[in-house]
Amino acid sequence: MIGFVRARRVGHPGDRTKRGTRGLLAGVAGLLSLPAEAAELPDRRKMPLAESLRVCSAYGQAFFFIPGTDTCLRLSGRTRFEYAYQPSLSRTGNNAGTTPGDYSGFQGRARINLDARTQTAYGALRSFIRLDTGSRTGFATMHAGALNRIGGAFPATGLDGFGRVQQQLTLDKAFVQFAGLTAGRASSFFDFYAHDFEFVVASLGSDIASTNLAAYTATFGQGFAATLSLEDPSFRHTPVYSAQNAVPRAVVDSGSLVFAQTNPVTPIFVGYDADGRPSGLGFVDTIQRNRMPDMVGVLRYDQPWGSAQLSGALHEVNHGLMDSAGFSGTHRGSPVTLANNRTPRAPSSAIGWAVQGGLKVNLPFIAAGDTLYLQAAYGEGTALYTGLPAYNGPWAQAASAVQGAAFSQFFNDGVINPFTNRLELTTSVSVTAALLHYWTPAVRSAVFGSYGALTFARGAREAQGAFFALTGTGPGTPGTRFFDLSQVLRDSYRFVVGANLIWSPVKEFDIGVEAIYTRYGPSSGRILDLGRFPSQGPAFVNNPANPVATADKVDAIQVRARVQRDF
């Protein structure tokens, strides 16, 4: 089912002019007939351009035959400039103020697409390649810290540039489609709306534009299709909760130091007194391994009025062994040993799952191109399937929407129970709506909004607090004021609303501006405002004579301007 894998772009629908493309195609055709293939290809220097560059109309506009082959190729791309302003203002309920940080962000991006198709007895054989590159600076949601964590970008190392200057070069797409098979690097089949109308990528919802997968799509006629996809779990991992880091360890390959790594670890009880009360502990490596692929299933229905999709996914959450580099603990005043400990369980895993329903409705009776999206998702151990961390920071244990914020949201898919060494999964839910409207053929705008909530397993926070007296890490000792106000593993919510306005004076050329407002906070109670007063440690907070600064929400506003040309 060619075309089921999305290769999204923002811009006017429609075909490109032949005249604007022909000169470029001539140069590409020259590159495609280098000396390695000269013996098999005709000498184009003796051929008229019309013969060496034949238009291929079987797959739409802007395709041409690669000289000497029956393969049709389309070359396209994009250039983009963006500037954004996000004040570091953190409104915190009973306190308000500004905190130092980056207010501005810049971004320059480029994209090249190659789409090659050959007709066979089994239908079209398609290969698609997309290369993305960019330079981003400024605050966290502009320079995309998540791309650093997954190896998709190169951060600056200079004192003034670290954490705010980033260069990116990624293989965004590279897949083959043939007779229902899709294999390679493509957008996750689970996704539906995936921020199609947005600049900032602020609303909630799954949006994994680049993952490695192998999928089969069966079409049943009348617009019905079903897909089963095995997908790389690496791009869906959010960290298992870690209370602290182990000592840094050096990773050596063939006698040479490759890199130094600090393993996140969390304590589990391995020593008990005569009455069975925990008195000693060790540390479990919480880094997730790739042990099984994500399994994604999709049912889809496409009609002239729009589309409907039901998606489901299974995703393994796991952790490693006892971490010997970071192992420590006591047992009635003595180190934990093989003689006095209780053997911990083997590394545990849990199967998370997610479901999502989406509806896309075309609204031509309002204006040509008008579209409404509605989407909802629910998951356990699958925050990146419901999209809760989309704006604040995917793949981070905890992140904030703005520098100097009162607190950070925790996005862990699982928490290890220190008494049982079992993983307890986190629940998340999100709902999203987006509407695109064309005021004129050259002027369009979108409005969008979403709400989501994340809830940790019942009792998980209290269990993590049980070792606070031994390690001084985690949410604090249950029953204390510090525990009640700590931001660690707090259930949270977030909502966002936004709108943009885009003018396209020429086809495939956009000038636009977008504004978003987002708020997040604890689902109940208040949290220590560490942006205003970072030195509120357990001893200070637990002293009832000391006043504390608290917050019940964080607000963020971002305005972003864009100039973009697609070709």
Coordinates of C-alpha atoms in Angstrom, one line a residue:
M1 CA 0.0 0.0 0.0
I2 CA 2.3 2.7 -1.2
G3 CA 1.7 6.0 0.3
F4 CA 0.7 4.6 3.7
V5 CA 4.0 5.6 5.2
R6 CA 3.9 9.3 5.7
A7 CA 6.5 11.7 4.3
R8 CA 5.0 14.8 5.9
R9 CA 5.5 18.4 4.8
V10 CA 3.9 21.7 5.5
G11 CA 2.7 23.6 2.5
H12 CA 0.1 23.9 -0.2
P13 CA -1.1 20.6 -1.8
G14 CA -0.5 20.5 -5.5
D15 CA 2.0 19.7 -8.1
R16 CA 5.2 21.5 -9.0
T17 CA 5.7 23.2 -12.3
K18 CA 7.6 21.3 -14.9
R19 CA 9.6 24.4 -16.0
G20 CA 11.0 25.0 -12.5
T21 CA 12.1 21.4 -12.1
R22 CA 13.5 20.6 -15.5
G23 CA 16.9 22.3 -15.2
L24 CA 17.5 20.7 -11.8
L25 CA 16.5 17.3 -13.1
A26 CA 19.0 17.6 -15.9
G27 CA 21.8 18.0 -13.4
V28 CA 20.6 15.1 -11.4
A29 CA 20.3 12.9 -14.4
G30 CA 24.0 13.6 -15.1
L31 CA 25.0 12.5 -11.7
L32 CA 23.0 9.3 -12.1
S33 CA 25.0 8.3 -15.2
L34 CA 28.5 8.4 -13.9
P35 CA 31.3 6.3 -15.6
A36 CA 30.5 3.2 -13.5
E37 CA 27.3 2.7 -15.5
A38 CA 28.5 4.3 -18.8
A39 CA 28.7 1.0 -20.6
E40 CA 25.0 0.3 -20.1
L41 CA 23.6 3.8 -20.5
P42 CA 23.1 5.7 -23.7
D43 CA 25.4 8.6 -24.4
R44 CA 23.2 11.5 -23.4
R45 CA 25.6 14.0 -24.9
K46 CA 24.4 12.9 -28.3
M47 CA 20.7 12.9 -27.3
P48 CA 18.2 15.7 -27.0
L49 CA 17.2 16.6 -23.5
A50 CA 13.7 15.5 -24.2
E51 CA 14.9 11.9 -24.8
S52 CA 17.4 11.7 -21.9
L53 CA 14.8 13.2 -19.5
R54 CA 11.5 11.6 -20.1
V55 CA 8.6 12.6 -17.9
C56 CA 7.1 9.7 -15.9
S57 CA 3.4 10.3 -15.3
A58 CA 2.5 7.0 -13.6
Y59 CA 3.1 8.2 -10.1
G60 CA 2.1 11.9 -10.3
Q61 CA 3.8 15.1 -11.2
A62 CA 7.6 15.8 -11.1
F63 CA 8.7 12.2 -11.7
F64 CA 11.2 11.4 -14.5
F65 CA 12.8 8.3 -15.9
I66 CA 16.3 7.7 -14.8
P67 CA 18.1 7.5 -18.1
G68 CA 18.6 3.9 -19.3
T69 CA 16.2 2.4 -16.8
D70 CA 12.4 1.9 -16.2
T71 CA 12.7 3.5 -12.7
C72 CA 11.0 6.8 -12.1
L73 CA 12.6 9.3 -9.7
R74 CA 11.3 12.4 -8.0
L75 CA 13.7 14.8 -6.3
S76 CA 12.2 17.3 -3.8
G77 CA 13.3 19.1 -0.7
R78 CA 12.9 22.0 1.8
T79 CA 14.6 24.9 3.3
R80 CA 13.4 26.5 6.5
F81 CA 14.2 29.4 8.9
E82 CA 12.7 29.8 12.3
Y83 CA 13.0 32.3 15.2
A84 CA 11.2 31.7 18.5
Y85 CA 10.8 33.7 21.7
Q86 CA 10.0 31.9 25.0
P87 CA 10.3 34.0 28.1
S88 CA 11.6 32.2 31.2
L89 CA 8.6 33.3 33.3
S90 CA 7.5 30.7 35.8
R91 CA 4.2 31.5 37.5
T92 CA 4.0 29.4 40.6
G93 CA 0.7 30.2 42.4
N94 CA 1.9 31.8 45.6
N95 CA 5.1 33.1 44.0
A96 CA 5.9 34.7 40.7
G97 CA 9.1 35.9 39.0
T98 CA 11.5 35.6 36.2
T99 CA 14.6 33.4 36.1
P100 CA 17.7 33.7 34.0
G101 CA 17.8 31.7 30.8
D102 CA 17.7 31.7 27.0
Y103 CA 14.7 33.7 25.7
S104 CA 15.5 33.4 22.0
G105 CA 16.0 30.4 19.7
F106 CA 17.0 30.2 16.0
Q107 CA 16.8 27.3 13.6
G108 CA 18.0 26.8 10.0
R109 CA 17.0 23.5 8.4
A110 CA 17.4 21.7 5.0
R111 CA 15.8 18.5 3.6
I112 CA 16.4 16.4 0.5
N113 CA 14.0 13.7 -0.6
L114 CA 14.5 11.0 -3.2
D115 CA 11.5 8.9 -4.3
A116 CA 12.3 6.1 -6.7
R117 CA 9.6 3.8 -8.1
T118 CA 9.6 0.9 -10.6
Q119 CA 6.5 -0.9 -11.9
T120 CA 6.7 -4.8 -11.4
A121 CA 4.4 -7.7 -11.9
Y122 CA 3.6 -7.4 -8.1
G123 CA 2.9 -3.7 -8.2
A124 CA 5.2 -0.7 -7.7
L125 CA 8.6 -1.2 -6.0
R126 CA 9.4 2.0 -4.1
S127 CA 12.5 3.3 -2.3
F128 CA 12.3 6.6 -0.4
I129 CA 15.3 8.5 1.2
R130 CA 15.1 11.6 3.2
L131 CA 18.2 13.5 4.6
D132 CA 17.6 16.1 7.2
T133 CA 20.1 18.6 8.5
G134 CA 19.9 21.7 10.7
S135 CA 21.5 24.2 13.0
R136 CA 19.6 25.1 16.2
T137 CA 20.3 27.4 19.1
G138 CA 18.6 28.7 22.1
F139 CA 16.3 27.3 24.8
A140 CA 15.7 23.6 25.3
T141 CA 12.6 23.1 23.2
M142 CA 14.3 24.9 20.2
H143 CA 17.6 23.0 20.2
A144 CA 15.9 19.6 20.7
G145 CA 17.8 18.0 23.6
A146 CA 16.1 14.7 22.9
L147 CA 18.0 14.4 19.7
N148 CA 21.3 14.6 21.7
R149 CA 20.1 11.7 23.9
I150 CA 19.3 9.4 20.9
G151 CA 22.4 10.3 18.9
G152 CA 20.5 12.4 16.3
A153 CA 22.5 15.6 16.8
F154 CA 25.9 17.1 17.7
P155 CA 25.9 19.5 20.7
A156 CA 28.5 22.3 21.0
T157 CA 31.2 21.8 23.6
G158 CA 32.2 25.4 24.1
L159 CA 31.4 27.1 27.5
D160 CA 28.8 29.4 26.0
G161 CA 27.4 27.0 23.5
F162 CA 27.0 23.8 25.6
G163 CA 23.3 23.0 25.9
R164 CA 22.2 25.7 23.5
V165 CA 24.0 25.2 20.2
Q166 CA 23.4 22.1 18.1
Q167 CA 24.1 20.8 14.6
Q168 CA 22.0 18.0 13.2
L169 CA 22.6 15.5 10.3
T170 CA 20.2 12.6 10.3
L171 CA 18.9 9.8 8.1
D172 CA 15.3 10.7 8.6
K173 CA 13.8 8.2 6.1
A174 CA 15.2 5.2 4.2
F175 CA 12.6 2.5 3.4
V176 CA 11.6 0.1 0.7
Q177 CA 7.9 -0.7 -0.1
F178 CA 7.0 -3.8 -2.2
A179 CA 3.7 -5.8 -2.4
G180 CA 2.5 -4.6 1.0
L181 CA 5.9 -4.8 2.7
T182 CA 7.6 -1.7 4.2
A183 CA 11.1 -2.2 5.6
G184 CA 13.6 0.4 6.7
R185 CA 13.6 3.7 8.5
A186 CA 10.2 5.3 8.4
S187 CA 7.5 7.0 10.5
S188 CA 5.9 4.7 13.1
F189 CA 2.7 3.1 11.9
F190 CA 1.1 3.8 15.3
D191 CA 1.0 7.5 14.6
F192 CA -1.9 9.4 13.2
Y193 CA -2.2 13.2 13.6
A194 CA 1.5 13.5 14.6
H195 CA 1.5 17.4 14.8
D196 CA 0.8 17.8 11.1
F197 CA -0.5 21.4 11.5
E198 CA 2.0 22.6 14.1
F199 CA 5.4 24.4 14.2
V200 CA 6.4 23.9 17.8
V201 CA 5.3 20.2 18.2
A202 CA 3.6 21.2 21.5
S203 CA 0.4 19.2 21.6
L204 CA 0.3 15.7 23.1
G205 CA 0.3 12.6 21.0
S206 CA 2.6 10.1 19.4
D207 CA 5.0 11.4 16.8
I208 CA 7.9 9.1 16.0
A209 CA 8.8 10.3 12.6
S210 CA 12.0 8.2 12.3
T211 CA 12.3 4.6 13.6
N212 CA 13.5 1.3 12.1
L213 CA 10.7 -1.1 11.2
A214 CA 9.5 -4.0 9.2
A215 CA 5.8 -4.0 8.4
Y216 CA 3.2 -5.6 6.2
T217 CA 0.0 -3.9 5.1
A218 CA -3.0 -5.8 3.8
T219 CA -5.7 -3.9 1.8
F220 CA -9.2 -5.3 1.8
G221 CA -11.0 -2.9 -0.6
Q222 CA -13.6 -0.3 0.2
G223 CA -10.9 1.8 1.9
F224 CA -10.0 -0.8 4.7
A225 CA -6.4 -1.7 5.4
A226 CA -4.6 -3.5 8.3
T227 CA -0.9 -3.3 9.2
L228 CA 1.3 -5.4 11.5
S229 CA 4.7 -3.7 12.2
L230 CA 7.8 -4.7 14.2
E231 CA 9.4 -1.5 15.3
D232 CA 12.7 -0.5 17.0
P233 CA 12.0 0.0 20.7
S234 CA 15.0 2.4 21.1
F235 CA 12.9 5.4 19.9
R236 CA 10.1 4.6 22.4
H237 CA 12.1 4.3 25.6
T238 CA 11.6 6.7 28.4
P239 CA 13.9 5.9 31.3
V240 CA 13.1 3.5 34.2
Y241 CA 13.2 5.6 37.3
S242 CA 16.7 5.9 38.8
A243 CA 17.3 7.3 42.3
Q244 CA 20.9 8.1 41.6
N245 CA 23.9 7.4 39.4
A246 CA 26.6 4.8 39.9
V247 CA 30.2 5.7 39.7
P248 CA 31.4 6.6 36.2
R249 CA 32.7 3.6 34.3
A250 CA 35.1 3.4 31.3
V251 CA 34.0 1.4 28.3
V252 CA 37.0 -0.1 26.6
D253 CA 37.2 -1.7 23.2
S254 CA 40.3 -3.6 22.0
G255 CA 42.4 -1.9 24.7
S256 CA 41.4 1.7 23.8
L257 CA 39.0 3.9 25.8
V258 CA 35.9 4.4 23.8
F259 CA 33.8 6.5 26.2
A260 CA 33.0 7.0 29.8
Q261 CA 29.5 6.3 31.0
T262 CA 27.6 7.0 34.2
N263 CA 25.1 4.3 34.8
P264 CA 21.8 5.3 36.4
V265 CA 20.9 3.0 39.3
T266 CA 18.2 2.6 41.8
P267 CA 18.4 0.8 45.2
I268 CA 16.7 -2.5 46.0
F269 CA 16.7 -4.2 49.5
V270 CA 19.0 -7.2 49.7
G271 CA 19.7 -7.3 53.5
Y272 CA 17.1 -7.9 56.2
D273 CA 17.3 -8.2 59.9
A274 CA 16.0 -11.1 62.0
D275 CA 12.5 -9.7 62.0
G276 CA 12.5 -9.4 58.2
R277 CA 12.8 -5.7 58.1
P278 CA 15.0 -4.3 55.3
S279 CA 18.4 -3.1 56.6
G280 CA 20.7 -3.3 53.6
L281 CA 20.6 -2.5 50.0
G282 CA 22.3 -2.8 46.6
F283 CA 21.8 -1.1 43.3
V284 CA 20.2 -2.2 40.1
D285 CA 21.3 -0.9 36.7
T286 CA 18.2 0.8 35.2
I287 CA 19.4 1.1 31.6
Q288 CA 16.9 -0.4 29.3
R289 CA 18.1 -3.0 26.8
N290 CA 16.7 -3.9 23.4
R291 CA 15.4 -7.4 24.0
M292 CA 12.3 -7.5 21.8
P293 CA 10.8 -5.3 19.1
D294 CA 7.7 -3.2 19.7
M295 CA 4.7 -4.8 18.1
V296 CA 2.3 -2.4 16.4
G297 CA -1.1 -3.2 14.9
V298 CA -3.2 -0.8 12.9
L299 CA -6.7 -0.8 11.4
R300 CA -7.3 2.0 9.0
Y301 CA -10.3 3.2 6.9
D302 CA -9.8 5.8 4.1
Q303 CA -12.6 7.5 2.3
P304 CA -13.1 10.8 0.4
W305 CA -14.6 12.3 3.6
G306 CA -11.4 11.5 5.6
S307 CA -9.8 8.7 7.6
A308 CA -10.2 6.7 10.8
Q309 CA -7.5 4.7 12.5
L310 CA -7.2 2.4 15.5
S311 CA -3.7 1.7 16.7
G312 CA -2.4 -0.7 19.3
A313 CA 1.2 -1.4 20.5
L314 CA 3.1 -3.8 22.9
H315 CA 6.3 -2.4 24.3
E316 CA 8.7 -4.1 26.7
V317 CA 10.1 -2.2 29.7
N318 CA 13.1 -3.7 31.3
H319 CA 16.3 -3.1 33.4
G320 CA 19.7 -4.6 33.9
L321 CA 21.5 -6.7 36.6
M322 CA 22.9 -5.7 40.0
D323 CA 25.4 -3.0 39.2
S324 CA 28.7 -4.0 40.6
A325 CA 30.4 -0.7 39.8
G326 CA 27.9 1.1 42.0
F327 CA 27.2 -1.6 44.5
S328 CA 27.1 -0.5 48.1
G329 CA 25.0 -0.9 51.2
T330 CA 24.9 -1.9 54.9
H331 CA 23.5 -4.8 56.8
R332 CA 23.3 -4.1 60.6
G333 CA 26.4 -1.9 60.3
S334 CA 28.3 -4.4 58.1
P335 CA 28.6 -4.4 54.3
V336 CA 26.2 -6.6 52.4
T337 CA 27.8 -9.9 51.6
L338 CA 26.8 -13.2 50.0
A339 CA 26.5 -14.6 53.5
N340 CA 24.0 -12.0 54.9
N341 CA 22.0 -10.9 51.9
R342 CA 18.9 -12.2 50.2
T343 CA 19.5 -13.0 46.6
P344 CA 17.7 -10.5 44.4
R345 CA 15.4 -11.6 41.6
A346 CA 16.8 -11.8 38.0
P347 CA 16.3 -8.7 35.9
S348 CA 12.7 -8.2 35.5
S349 CA 10.7 -6.9 32.5
A350 CA 7.1 -5.9 32.0
I351 CA 5.0 -5.6 28.8
G352 CA 3.5 -2.1 28.4
W353 CA 0.7 -1.5 26.0
A354 CA -1.0 1.4 24.3
V355 CA -4.1 2.0 22.2
Q356 CA -5.0 5.1 20.1
G357 CA -8.0 6.1 18.1
G358 CA -7.9 8.8 15.5
L359 CA -10.4 10.5 13.2
K360 CA -9.6 12.9 10.3
V361 CA -12.5 14.7 8.7
N362 CA -12.2 16.7 5.5
L363 CA -14.3 19.9 5.5
P364 CA -14.5 21.1 1.9
F365 CA -18.0 22.6 2.5
I366 CA -16.2 25.2 4.7
A367 CA -13.2 25.7 2.4
A368 CA -11.0 23.6 0.1
G369 CA -8.3 22.0 2.2
D370 CA -10.0 22.4 5.6
T371 CA -9.4 19.4 7.9
L372 CA -10.3 18.4 11.5
Y373 CA -8.3 15.9 13.5
L374 CA -9.5 14.2 16.7
Q375 CA -7.3 11.7 18.6
A376 CA -7.1 10.0 22.0
A377 CA -4.6 7.5 23.5
Y378 CA -4.2 5.4 26.6
G379 CA -1.2 3.4 27.7
E380 CA 0.7 1.6 30.5
G381 CA 4.5 1.9 30.4
T382 CA 4.2 3.7 27.1
A383 CA 4.4 7.5 27.6
L384 CA 5.9 8.1 24.2
Y385 CA 2.9 6.3 22.6
T386 CA 0.5 8.6 24.3
G387 CA 2.9 11.5 23.8
L388 CA 3.0 13.0 27.3
P389 CA 6.7 14.0 27.0
A390 CA 6.3 15.5 23.5
Y391 CA 7.1 19.1 24.4
N392 CA 8.9 19.0 27.7
G393 CA 11.5 16.4 26.7
P394 CA 11.2 12.8 25.4
W395 CA 13.7 10.3 26.6
A396 CA 14.4 12.3 29.7
Q397 CA 13.6 11.1 33.2
A398 CA 12.4 14.5 34.2
A399 CA 12.1 17.7 32.2
S400 CA 10.6 21.2 32.4
A401 CA 8.9 23.3 29.8
V402 CA 10.9 26.4 30.5
Q403 CA 14.4 27.2 32.0
G404 CA 14.2 28.0 35.7
A405 CA 10.8 26.4 36.1
A406 CA 9.5 25.6 39.6
F407 CA 9.8 21.9 39.0
S408 CA 10.2 19.2 36.4
Q409 CA 7.7 16.5 35.3
F410 CA 8.8 12.9 35.7
F411 CA 8.1 10.7 32.6
N412 CA 9.3 7.3 33.7
D413 CA 7.6 4.4 32.1
G414 CA 8.4 2.1 35.0
V415 CA 9.5 2.2 38.7
I416 CA 11.4 -0.7 40.3
N417 CA 9.9 -1.8 43.6
P418 CA 12.8 -2.0 46.0
F419 CA 11.2 -4.8 48.0
T420 CA 10.4 -7.1 45.1
N421 CA 12.7 -5.9 42.3
R422 CA 9.7 -6.0 40.0
L423 CA 8.8 -3.2 37.5
E424 CA 5.6 -1.3 38.1
L425 CA 4.3 0.5 35.1
T426 CA 3.1 4.1 34.7
T427 CA -0.3 5.0 33.2
S428 CA -0.7 7.9 30.8
V429 CA -3.6 9.3 28.7
S430 CA -3.9 12.1 26.1
V431 CA -6.6 13.7 24.0
T432 CA -5.9 16.1 21.0
A433 CA -7.9 18.1 18.6
A434 CA -6.6 20.2 15.6
L435 CA -8.4 22.2 12.9
L436 CA -6.9 23.6 9.7
H437 CA -8.8 26.3 7.8
Y438 CA -8.0 28.1 4.5
W439 CA -9.2 31.7 4.7
T440 CA -8.2 32.1 1.1
P441 CA -6.2 29.8 -1.2
A442 CA -3.1 31.7 0.0
V443 CA -3.9 32.2 3.7
R444 CA -4.5 29.4 6.2
S445 CA -4.4 28.9 9.9
A446 CA -4.7 26.1 12.4
V447 CA -5.9 25.9 16.0
F448 CA -5.1 23.0 18.3
G449 CA -5.3 21.8 21.9
S450 CA -4.6 18.8 24.0
Y451 CA -4.7 17.5 27.5
G452 CA -2.8 14.6 29.1
A453 CA -2.1 13.1 32.5
L454 CA 0.5 10.6 33.9
T455 CA 0.0 8.4 37.0
F456 CA 2.6 6.3 38.6
A457 CA 1.8 2.8 40.0
R458 CA 0.0 2.8 43.3
G459 CA 2.4 2.8 46.1
A460 CA 5.5 3.2 43.9
R461 CA 6.4 6.6 45.3
E462 CA 6.1 5.4 48.9
A463 CA 8.2 2.3 48.1
Q464 CA 11.0 4.5 46.7
G465 CA 10.9 6.6 49.9
A466 CA 11.5 3.6 52.1
F467 CA 15.3 3.7 51.4
F468 CA 15.7 7.4 51.8
A469 CA 17.2 7.1 55.3
L470 CA 19.9 4.8 53.9
T471 CA 20.8 6.7 50.7
G472 CA 19.4 10.2 51.0
T473 CA 18.0 9.9 47.4
G474 CA 14.5 9.5 46.1
P475 CA 11.3 11.3 47.1
G476 CA 12.0 11.5 50.8
T477 CA 10.8 9.6 53.8
P478 CA 7.0 9.1 53.7
G479 CA 5.1 11.1 56.2
T480 CA 7.5 14.0 56.2
R481 CA 6.9 17.5 54.8
F482 CA 9.7 17.0 52.3
F483 CA 8.0 13.8 50.9
D484 CA 4.7 15.6 50.6
L485 CA 6.3 18.5 48.6
S486 CA 9.0 16.6 46.7
Q487 CA 8.7 16.7 42.9
V488 CA 10.1 13.1 42.5
L489 CA 7.6 10.7 40.9
R490 CA 4.6 13.1 41.3
D491 CA 1.5 12.3 39.2
S492 CA 1.1 15.2 36.8
Y493 CA -1.1 16.7 34.1
R494 CA -0.4 19.0 31.1
F495 CA -2.6 20.9 28.6
V496 CA -1.6 23.1 25.7
V497 CA -3.5 25.4 23.3
G498 CA -2.0 27.0 20.2
A499 CA -2.7 28.7 16.9
N500 CA -0.8 29.7 13.7
L501 CA -1.3 31.9 10.7
I502 CA 0.5 31.1 7.4
W503 CA 0.6 33.2 4.2
S504 CA 1.7 31.5 0.9
P505 CA 2.2 34.2 -1.6
V506 CA 3.7 31.6 -4.0
K507 CA 2.9 27.9 -4.1
E508 CA 5.2 25.9 -1.8
F509 CA 6.4 29.0 -0.1
D510 CA 5.2 29.8 3.5
I511 CA 5.6 32.7 5.8
G512 CA 4.0 32.1 9.2
V513 CA 3.8 32.7 12.9
E514 CA 2.6 30.4 15.7
A515 CA 1.9 30.9 19.4
I516 CA 1.4 28.2 22.0
Y517 CA 0.5 28.3 25.7
T518 CA 1.1 25.3 27.9
R519 CA 0.6 24.5 31.6
Y520 CA 1.6 21.5 33.7
G521 CA 1.4 20.7 37.4
P522 CA 1.0 18.0 40.0
S523 CA -2.4 16.2 39.8
S524 CA -2.9 17.1 43.5
G525 CA -1.1 19.1 46.2
R526 CA 1.9 21.4 45.8
I527 CA 5.6 21.0 44.9
L528 CA 8.7 22.7 46.1
D529 CA 9.6 25.6 43.9
L530 CA 13.2 24.8 43.1
G531 CA 13.4 27.5 40.5
R532 CA 12.8 30.2 43.0
F533 CA 14.6 28.6 45.9
P534 CA 16.8 25.7 44.9
S535 CA 18.3 25.0 48.4
Q536 CA 15.2 23.5 49.9
G537 CA 16.7 20.2 51.0
P538 CA 15.2 17.6 53.3
A539 CA 16.7 19.0 56.5
F540 CA 15.5 22.5 55.8
V541 CA 12.0 21.5 54.6
N542 CA 11.4 19.1 57.5
N543 CA 12.1 21.8 60.0
P544 CA 8.6 23.3 60.6
A545 CA 10.2 26.6 61.6
N546 CA 11.5 27.2 58.1
P547 CA 9.2 28.8 55.4
V548 CA 9.2 27.0 52.0
A549 CA 8.5 28.2 48.5
T550 CA 6.0 26.0 46.7
A551 CA 4.2 25.9 43.4
D552 CA 1.1 24.2 41.9
K553 CA 1.7 24.8 38.2
V554 CA 4.2 26.0 35.6
D555 CA 3.1 28.1 32.6
A556 CA 5.1 28.6 29.4
I557 CA 4.4 30.7 26.3
Q558 CA 6.3 30.4 23.0
V559 CA 5.9 32.4 19.8
R560 CA 7.7 31.1 16.7
A561 CA 8.0 32.6 13.2
R562 CA 8.8 30.5 10.1
V563 CA 9.9 31.1 6.5
Q564 CA 9.8 27.9 4.4
R565 CA 10.3 26.9 0.8
D566 CA 9.4 23.4 -0.4
F567 CA 10.4 22.3 -3.9

